Coordinates of C-alpha atoms and ligand atoms in Angstrom, one line a residue:
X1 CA -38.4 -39.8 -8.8
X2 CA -38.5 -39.6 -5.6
X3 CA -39.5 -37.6 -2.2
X4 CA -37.6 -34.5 -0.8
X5 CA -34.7 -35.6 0.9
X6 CA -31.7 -34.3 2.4
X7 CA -28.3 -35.5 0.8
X8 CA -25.9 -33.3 2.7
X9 CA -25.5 -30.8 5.8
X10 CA -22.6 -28.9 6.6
X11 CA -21.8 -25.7 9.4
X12 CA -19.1 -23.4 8.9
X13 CA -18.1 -21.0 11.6
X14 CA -17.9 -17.1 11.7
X15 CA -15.0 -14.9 12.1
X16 CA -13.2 -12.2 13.8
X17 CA -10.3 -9.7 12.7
X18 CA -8.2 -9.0 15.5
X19 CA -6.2 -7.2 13.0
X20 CA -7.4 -5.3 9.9
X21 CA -5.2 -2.9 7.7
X22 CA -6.2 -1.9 4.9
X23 CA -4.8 -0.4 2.0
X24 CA -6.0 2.3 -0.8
X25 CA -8.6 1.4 -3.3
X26 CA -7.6 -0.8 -6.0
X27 CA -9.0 -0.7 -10.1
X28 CA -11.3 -3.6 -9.1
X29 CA -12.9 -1.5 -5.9
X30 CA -11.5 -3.9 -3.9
X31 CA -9.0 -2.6 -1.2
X32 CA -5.8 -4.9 -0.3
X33 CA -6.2 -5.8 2.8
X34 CA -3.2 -7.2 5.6
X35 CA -5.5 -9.1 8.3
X36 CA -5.5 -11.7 11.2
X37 CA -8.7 -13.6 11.2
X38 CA -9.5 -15.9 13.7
X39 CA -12.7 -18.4 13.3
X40 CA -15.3 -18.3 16.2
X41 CA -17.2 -20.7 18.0
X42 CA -20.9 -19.4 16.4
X43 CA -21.1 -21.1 13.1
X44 CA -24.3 -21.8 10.9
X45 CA -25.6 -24.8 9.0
X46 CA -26.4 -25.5 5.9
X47 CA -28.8 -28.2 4.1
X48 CA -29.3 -29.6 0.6
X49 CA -32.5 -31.0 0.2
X50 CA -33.1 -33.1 -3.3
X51 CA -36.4 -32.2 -4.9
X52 CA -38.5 -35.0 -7.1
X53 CA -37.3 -33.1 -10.2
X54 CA -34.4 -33.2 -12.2
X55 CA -31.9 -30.4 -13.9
X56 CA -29.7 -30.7 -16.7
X57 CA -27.7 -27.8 -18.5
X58 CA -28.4 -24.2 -18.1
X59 CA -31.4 -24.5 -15.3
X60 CA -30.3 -23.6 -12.0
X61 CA -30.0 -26.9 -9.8
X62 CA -31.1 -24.4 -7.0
X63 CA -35.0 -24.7 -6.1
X64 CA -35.1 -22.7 -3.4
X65 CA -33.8 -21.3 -0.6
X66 CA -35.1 -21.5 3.3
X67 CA -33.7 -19.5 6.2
X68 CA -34.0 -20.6 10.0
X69 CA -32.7 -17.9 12.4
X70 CA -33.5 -17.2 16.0
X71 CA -30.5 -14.3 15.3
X72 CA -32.1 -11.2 13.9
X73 CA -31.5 -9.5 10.7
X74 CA -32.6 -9.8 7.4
X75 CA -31.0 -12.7 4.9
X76 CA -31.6 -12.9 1.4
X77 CA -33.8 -15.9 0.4
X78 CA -33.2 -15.7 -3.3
X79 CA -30.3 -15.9 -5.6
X80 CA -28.8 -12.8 -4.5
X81 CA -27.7 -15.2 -1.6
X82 CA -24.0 -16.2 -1.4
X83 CA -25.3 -20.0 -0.7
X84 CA -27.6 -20.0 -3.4
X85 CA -24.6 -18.8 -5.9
X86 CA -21.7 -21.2 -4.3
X87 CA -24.4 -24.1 -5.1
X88 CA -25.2 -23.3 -8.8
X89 CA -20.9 -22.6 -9.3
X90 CA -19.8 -25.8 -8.0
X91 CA -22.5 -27.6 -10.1
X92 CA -21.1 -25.6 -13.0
X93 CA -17.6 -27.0 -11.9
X94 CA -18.6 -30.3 -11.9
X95 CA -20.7 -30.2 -15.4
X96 CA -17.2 -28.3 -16.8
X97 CA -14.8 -31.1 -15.4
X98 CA -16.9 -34.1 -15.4
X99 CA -19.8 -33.5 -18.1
X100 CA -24.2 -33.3 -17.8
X101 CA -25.8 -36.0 -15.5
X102 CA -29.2 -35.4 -14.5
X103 CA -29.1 -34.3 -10.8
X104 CA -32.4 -33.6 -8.6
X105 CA -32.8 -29.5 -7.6
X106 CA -32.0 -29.1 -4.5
X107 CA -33.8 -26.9 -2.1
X108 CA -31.2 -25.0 0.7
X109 CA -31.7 -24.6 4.1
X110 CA -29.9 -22.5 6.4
X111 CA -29.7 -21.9 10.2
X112 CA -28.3 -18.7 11.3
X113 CA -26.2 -18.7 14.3
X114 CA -23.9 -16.2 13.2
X115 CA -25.0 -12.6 13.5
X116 CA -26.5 -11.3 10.7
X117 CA -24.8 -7.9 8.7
X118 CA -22.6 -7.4 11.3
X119 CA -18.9 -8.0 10.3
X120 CA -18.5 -11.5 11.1
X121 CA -18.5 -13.2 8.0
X122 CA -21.9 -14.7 8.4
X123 CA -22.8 -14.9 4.7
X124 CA -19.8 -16.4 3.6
X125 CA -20.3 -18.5 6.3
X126 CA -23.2 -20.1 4.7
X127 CA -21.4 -20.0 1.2
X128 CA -18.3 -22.1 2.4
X129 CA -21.0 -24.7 4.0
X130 CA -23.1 -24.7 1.2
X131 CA -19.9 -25.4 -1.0
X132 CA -18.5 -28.4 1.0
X133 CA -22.0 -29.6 1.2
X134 CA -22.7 -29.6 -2.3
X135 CA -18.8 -31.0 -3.2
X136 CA -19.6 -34.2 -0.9
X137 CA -23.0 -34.8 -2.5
X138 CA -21.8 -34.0 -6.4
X139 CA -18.7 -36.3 -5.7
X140 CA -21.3 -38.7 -4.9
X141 CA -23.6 -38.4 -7.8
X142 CA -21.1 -38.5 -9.8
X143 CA -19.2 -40.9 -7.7
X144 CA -15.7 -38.9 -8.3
X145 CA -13.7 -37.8 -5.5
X146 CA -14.6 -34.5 -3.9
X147 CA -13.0 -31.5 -5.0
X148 CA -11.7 -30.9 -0.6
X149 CA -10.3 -28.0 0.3
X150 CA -7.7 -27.1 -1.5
X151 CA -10.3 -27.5 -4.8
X152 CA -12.5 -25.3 -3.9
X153 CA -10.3 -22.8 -2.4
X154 CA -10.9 -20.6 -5.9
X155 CA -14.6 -21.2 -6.2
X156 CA -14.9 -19.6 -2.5
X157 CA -12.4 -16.6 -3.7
X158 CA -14.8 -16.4 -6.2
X159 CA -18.1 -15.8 -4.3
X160 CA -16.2 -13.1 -1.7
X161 CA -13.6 -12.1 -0.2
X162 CA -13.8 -14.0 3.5
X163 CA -14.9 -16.8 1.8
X164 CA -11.9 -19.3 1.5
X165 CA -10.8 -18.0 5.5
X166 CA -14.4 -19.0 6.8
X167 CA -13.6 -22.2 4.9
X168 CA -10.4 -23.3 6.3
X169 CA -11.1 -21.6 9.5
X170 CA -8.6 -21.7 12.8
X171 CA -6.2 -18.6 12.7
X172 CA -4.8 -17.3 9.3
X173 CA -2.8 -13.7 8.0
X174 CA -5.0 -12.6 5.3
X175 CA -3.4 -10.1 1.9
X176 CA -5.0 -9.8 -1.4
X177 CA -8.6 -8.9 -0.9
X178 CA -8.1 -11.1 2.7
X179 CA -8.4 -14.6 0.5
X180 CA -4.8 -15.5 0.1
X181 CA -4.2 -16.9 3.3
X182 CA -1.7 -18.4 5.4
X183 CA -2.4 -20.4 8.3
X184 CA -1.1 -18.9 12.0
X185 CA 0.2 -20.7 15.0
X186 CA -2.3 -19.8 17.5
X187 CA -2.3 -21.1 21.3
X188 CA -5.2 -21.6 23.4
X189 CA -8.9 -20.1 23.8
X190 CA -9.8 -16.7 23.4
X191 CA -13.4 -15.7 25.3
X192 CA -15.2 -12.9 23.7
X193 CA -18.3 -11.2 24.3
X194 CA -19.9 -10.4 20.7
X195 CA -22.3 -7.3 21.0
X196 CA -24.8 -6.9 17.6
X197 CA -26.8 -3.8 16.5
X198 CA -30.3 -4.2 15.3
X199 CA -29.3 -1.6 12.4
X200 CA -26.9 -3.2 10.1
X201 CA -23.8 -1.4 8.3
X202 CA -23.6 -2.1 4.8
X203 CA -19.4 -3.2 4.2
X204 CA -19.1 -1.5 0.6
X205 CA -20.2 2.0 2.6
X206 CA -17.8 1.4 5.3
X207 CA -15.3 1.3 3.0
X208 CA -16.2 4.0 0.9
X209 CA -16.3 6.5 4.5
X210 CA -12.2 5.2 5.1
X211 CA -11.4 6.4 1.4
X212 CA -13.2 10.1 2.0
X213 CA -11.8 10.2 5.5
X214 CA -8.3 9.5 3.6
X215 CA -9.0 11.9 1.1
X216 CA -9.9 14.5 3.4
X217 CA -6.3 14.0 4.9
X218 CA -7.1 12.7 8.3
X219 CA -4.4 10.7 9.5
X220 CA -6.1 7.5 9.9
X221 CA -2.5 5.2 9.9
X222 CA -2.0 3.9 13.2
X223 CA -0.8 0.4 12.0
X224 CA 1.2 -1.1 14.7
X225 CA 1.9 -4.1 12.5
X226 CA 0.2 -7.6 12.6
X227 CA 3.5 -9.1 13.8
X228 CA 2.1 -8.0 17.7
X229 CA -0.8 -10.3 16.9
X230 CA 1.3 -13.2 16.1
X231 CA 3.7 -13.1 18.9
X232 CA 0.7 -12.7 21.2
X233 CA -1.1 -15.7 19.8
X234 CA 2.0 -18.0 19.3
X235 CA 2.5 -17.4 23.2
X236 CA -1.5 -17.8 23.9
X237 CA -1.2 -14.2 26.4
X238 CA -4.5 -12.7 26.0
X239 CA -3.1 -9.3 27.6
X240 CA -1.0 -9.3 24.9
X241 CA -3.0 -9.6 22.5
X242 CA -5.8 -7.3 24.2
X243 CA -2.9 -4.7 23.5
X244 CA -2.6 -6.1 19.7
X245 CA -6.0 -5.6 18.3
X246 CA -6.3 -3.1 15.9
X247 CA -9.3 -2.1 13.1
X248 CA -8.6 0.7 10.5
X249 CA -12.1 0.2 9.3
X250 CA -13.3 1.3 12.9
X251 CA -12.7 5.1 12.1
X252 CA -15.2 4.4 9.6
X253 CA -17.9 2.8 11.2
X254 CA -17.6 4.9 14.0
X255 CA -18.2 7.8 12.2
X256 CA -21.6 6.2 10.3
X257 CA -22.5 4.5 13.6
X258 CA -21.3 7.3 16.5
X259 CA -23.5 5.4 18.7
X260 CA -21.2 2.3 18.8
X261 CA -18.9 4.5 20.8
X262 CA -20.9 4.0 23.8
X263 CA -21.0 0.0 22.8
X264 CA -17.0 0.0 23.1
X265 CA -17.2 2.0 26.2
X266 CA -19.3 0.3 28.2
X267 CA -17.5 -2.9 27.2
X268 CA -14.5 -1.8 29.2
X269 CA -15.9 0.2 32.2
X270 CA -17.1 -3.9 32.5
X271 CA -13.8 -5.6 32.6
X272 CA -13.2 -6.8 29.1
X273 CA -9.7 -6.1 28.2
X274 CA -10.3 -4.5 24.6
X275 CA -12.6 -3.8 22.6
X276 CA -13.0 -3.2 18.9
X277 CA -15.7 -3.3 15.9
X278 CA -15.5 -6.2 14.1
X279 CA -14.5 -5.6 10.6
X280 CA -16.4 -3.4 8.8
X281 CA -19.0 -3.6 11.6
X282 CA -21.7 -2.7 13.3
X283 CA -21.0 -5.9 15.9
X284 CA -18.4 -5.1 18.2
X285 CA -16.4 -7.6 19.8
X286 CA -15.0 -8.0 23.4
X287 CA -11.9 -9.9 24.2
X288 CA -12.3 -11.1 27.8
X289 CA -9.9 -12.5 30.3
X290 CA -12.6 -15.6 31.0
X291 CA -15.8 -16.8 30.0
X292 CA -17.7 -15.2 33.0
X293 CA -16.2 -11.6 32.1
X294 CA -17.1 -12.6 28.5
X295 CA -21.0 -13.4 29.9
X296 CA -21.1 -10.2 31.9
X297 CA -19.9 -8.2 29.7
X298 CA -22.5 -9.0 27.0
X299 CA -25.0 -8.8 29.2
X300 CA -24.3 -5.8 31.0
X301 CA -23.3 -3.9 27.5
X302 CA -27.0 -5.0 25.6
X303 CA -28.5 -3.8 28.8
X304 CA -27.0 -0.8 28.5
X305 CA -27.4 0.3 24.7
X306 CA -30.3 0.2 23.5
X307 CA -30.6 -1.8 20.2
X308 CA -28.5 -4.3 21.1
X309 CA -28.2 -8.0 21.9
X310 CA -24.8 -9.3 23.4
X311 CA -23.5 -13.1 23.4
X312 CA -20.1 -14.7 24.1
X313 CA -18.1 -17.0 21.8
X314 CA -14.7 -18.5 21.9
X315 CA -11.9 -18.8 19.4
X316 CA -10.4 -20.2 17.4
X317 CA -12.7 -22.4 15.8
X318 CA -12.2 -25.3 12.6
X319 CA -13.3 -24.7 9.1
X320 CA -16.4 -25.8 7.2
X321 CA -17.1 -29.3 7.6
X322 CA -19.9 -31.6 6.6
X323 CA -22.6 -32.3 9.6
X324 CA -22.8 -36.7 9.6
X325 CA -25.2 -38.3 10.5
Ligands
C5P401 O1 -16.1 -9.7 -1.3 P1 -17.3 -9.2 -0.5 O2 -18.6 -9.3 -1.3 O3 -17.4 -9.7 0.8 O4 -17.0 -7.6 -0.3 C1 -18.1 -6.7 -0.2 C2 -17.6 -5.3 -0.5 O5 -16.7 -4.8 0.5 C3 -16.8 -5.1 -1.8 O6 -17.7 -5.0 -2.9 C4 -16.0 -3.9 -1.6 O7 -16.8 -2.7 -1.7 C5 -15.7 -4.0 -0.1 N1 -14.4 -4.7 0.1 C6 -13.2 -4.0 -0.2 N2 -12.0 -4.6 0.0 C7 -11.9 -5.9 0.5 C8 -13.0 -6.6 0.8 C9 -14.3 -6.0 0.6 O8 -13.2 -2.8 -0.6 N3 -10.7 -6.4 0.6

């Protein structure tokens, strides 16, 4: 026995899609999806903290679960979140593949940088982090090597669909439910001004709107093909790519969130190039020729709408990683 202490710490990064198609709904109510995603610089973090008591066989190893943010929005503190889940899964892994030791509980923490419900990945975020962290401290306890990256690439398809991008990070072409990935040949930074909504949109209901709107017959195609994307990244021409972006979920969420219009307008009467909702939304993102465009816009565009907060990242960013030290 001993006192609370940490044993591992790890950040993983949020995401963008500067291009989402999506297909018709599958048996599993899943859609298949064909998307670019490109990892941001705002990322969150993600702390195990052993407990003085000890777990063996079908307790949860989890104690608890703390949440840190200076972002608003509300995050689950309980098992329903994603962290909480990747922790008790990989312990299960470990039991499965290398049999019952007594481990301490461990108490999560996590520190929200990412925005909160808004299409950026945010809780998978904290589920790739919590995953890494927890491989590196298992490996440890049960001094075996740690199960990397390409081991816990199915645990991570497992909790959600952006899971395994928000893990390997960088720039990567998305199909299946967006988890089977392949990594892209990106050049150069990308400045964005990232504009969040108070309200939150709710991804399944997003989804759901795009399947009436299809059944109703509007036309909602408009796929110009993610192969405009990958020329414009492989050349590092942000014009280009400001001309690529492209969201088929944004009919969607524009039409449960008609205010965002005025968020995407506002963005360009400032000098952003494009503009488009992230994902399933409500945050809309900004791609800006610099980071000074990128500040102004987010400034001038929360200013402007009420509700709102804006920031600026850049892109691309790395995968989950542990935090040493
Ligand atoms: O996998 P995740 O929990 O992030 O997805 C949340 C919800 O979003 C799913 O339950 C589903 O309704 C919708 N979704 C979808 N097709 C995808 C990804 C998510 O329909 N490819």
């Amino acid at each position: 026995m001993s006192a609370p202490h940490p044993v591992a710490a790890a950040a993983a990064h949020g995401k963008i899609n500067l291009f989402l198609g999506v297909g018709p709904v599958r048996e599993d109510g899943y859609h298949d999806l064909a998307t670019v995603f490109q990892a941001i610089s705002a990322r969150d973090e993600v702390r195990l903290v052993a407990e003085d008591d000890e777990t063996a066989g079908d307790q949860s190893p989890v104690a608890g679960l703390l949440v840190r943010q200076t972002v608003p929005g509300e995050v689950p503190a309980d098992a329903t979140n994603l962290a909480w889940r990747a922790v008790e899964n990989i312990v299960r892994a470990y039991r499965a593949r290398h049999g019952e030791i007594l481990l301490p509980r461990v108490t999560i923490e996590v520190d929200k940088g990412i925005p909160v419900a808004g299409g950026m990945a945010g809780g998978s975020a904290d589920a790739a982090a919590a995953l890494v962290a927890a491989d590196h401290w298992l490996s440890q306890a049960y001094a075996v090597p740690a199960l990397g990256p390409h081991g816990l690439h199915p645990l991570a398809a497992a909790l959600g669909a952006d899971v395994p991008f928000v893990l390997q990070g960088n720039t990567a072409y998305g199909t299946g439910r967006g988890d089977e990935l392949v990594t892209m040949l990106s050049r150069g930074t990308y400045h964005w001004a990232v504009v969040t909504s108070k309200e939150g949109l709710s991804t399944p209901a997003v989804f759901r709107r795009l399947d009436e709107m299809r059944e109703r017959g509007q036309n909602l195609a408009g796929d110009h093909g993610t192969h405009r994307v990958a020329e414009a990244l492989a050349s590092g021409d942000v014009d280009k790519l400001a001309g690529a972006l492209h969201n088929e979920l944004q009919p969607a969420a524009l039409s449960l969130r008609p205010d965002l219009r005025k968020v995407l307008q506002v963005g360009q009467a400032e000098g952003a190039l494009a503009g488009i909702v992230s994902g399933s939304g409500p945050t809309c993102v900004f791609l800006c020729p610099d980071a000074g465009t990128a500040a102004q816009v987010a400034q001038a565009v929360a200013a402007d709408t009420p509700g709102t907060a804006g920031t600026q990242v850049t892109g691309p960013a790395g995968g989950a990683g542990l935090i040493t030290g």
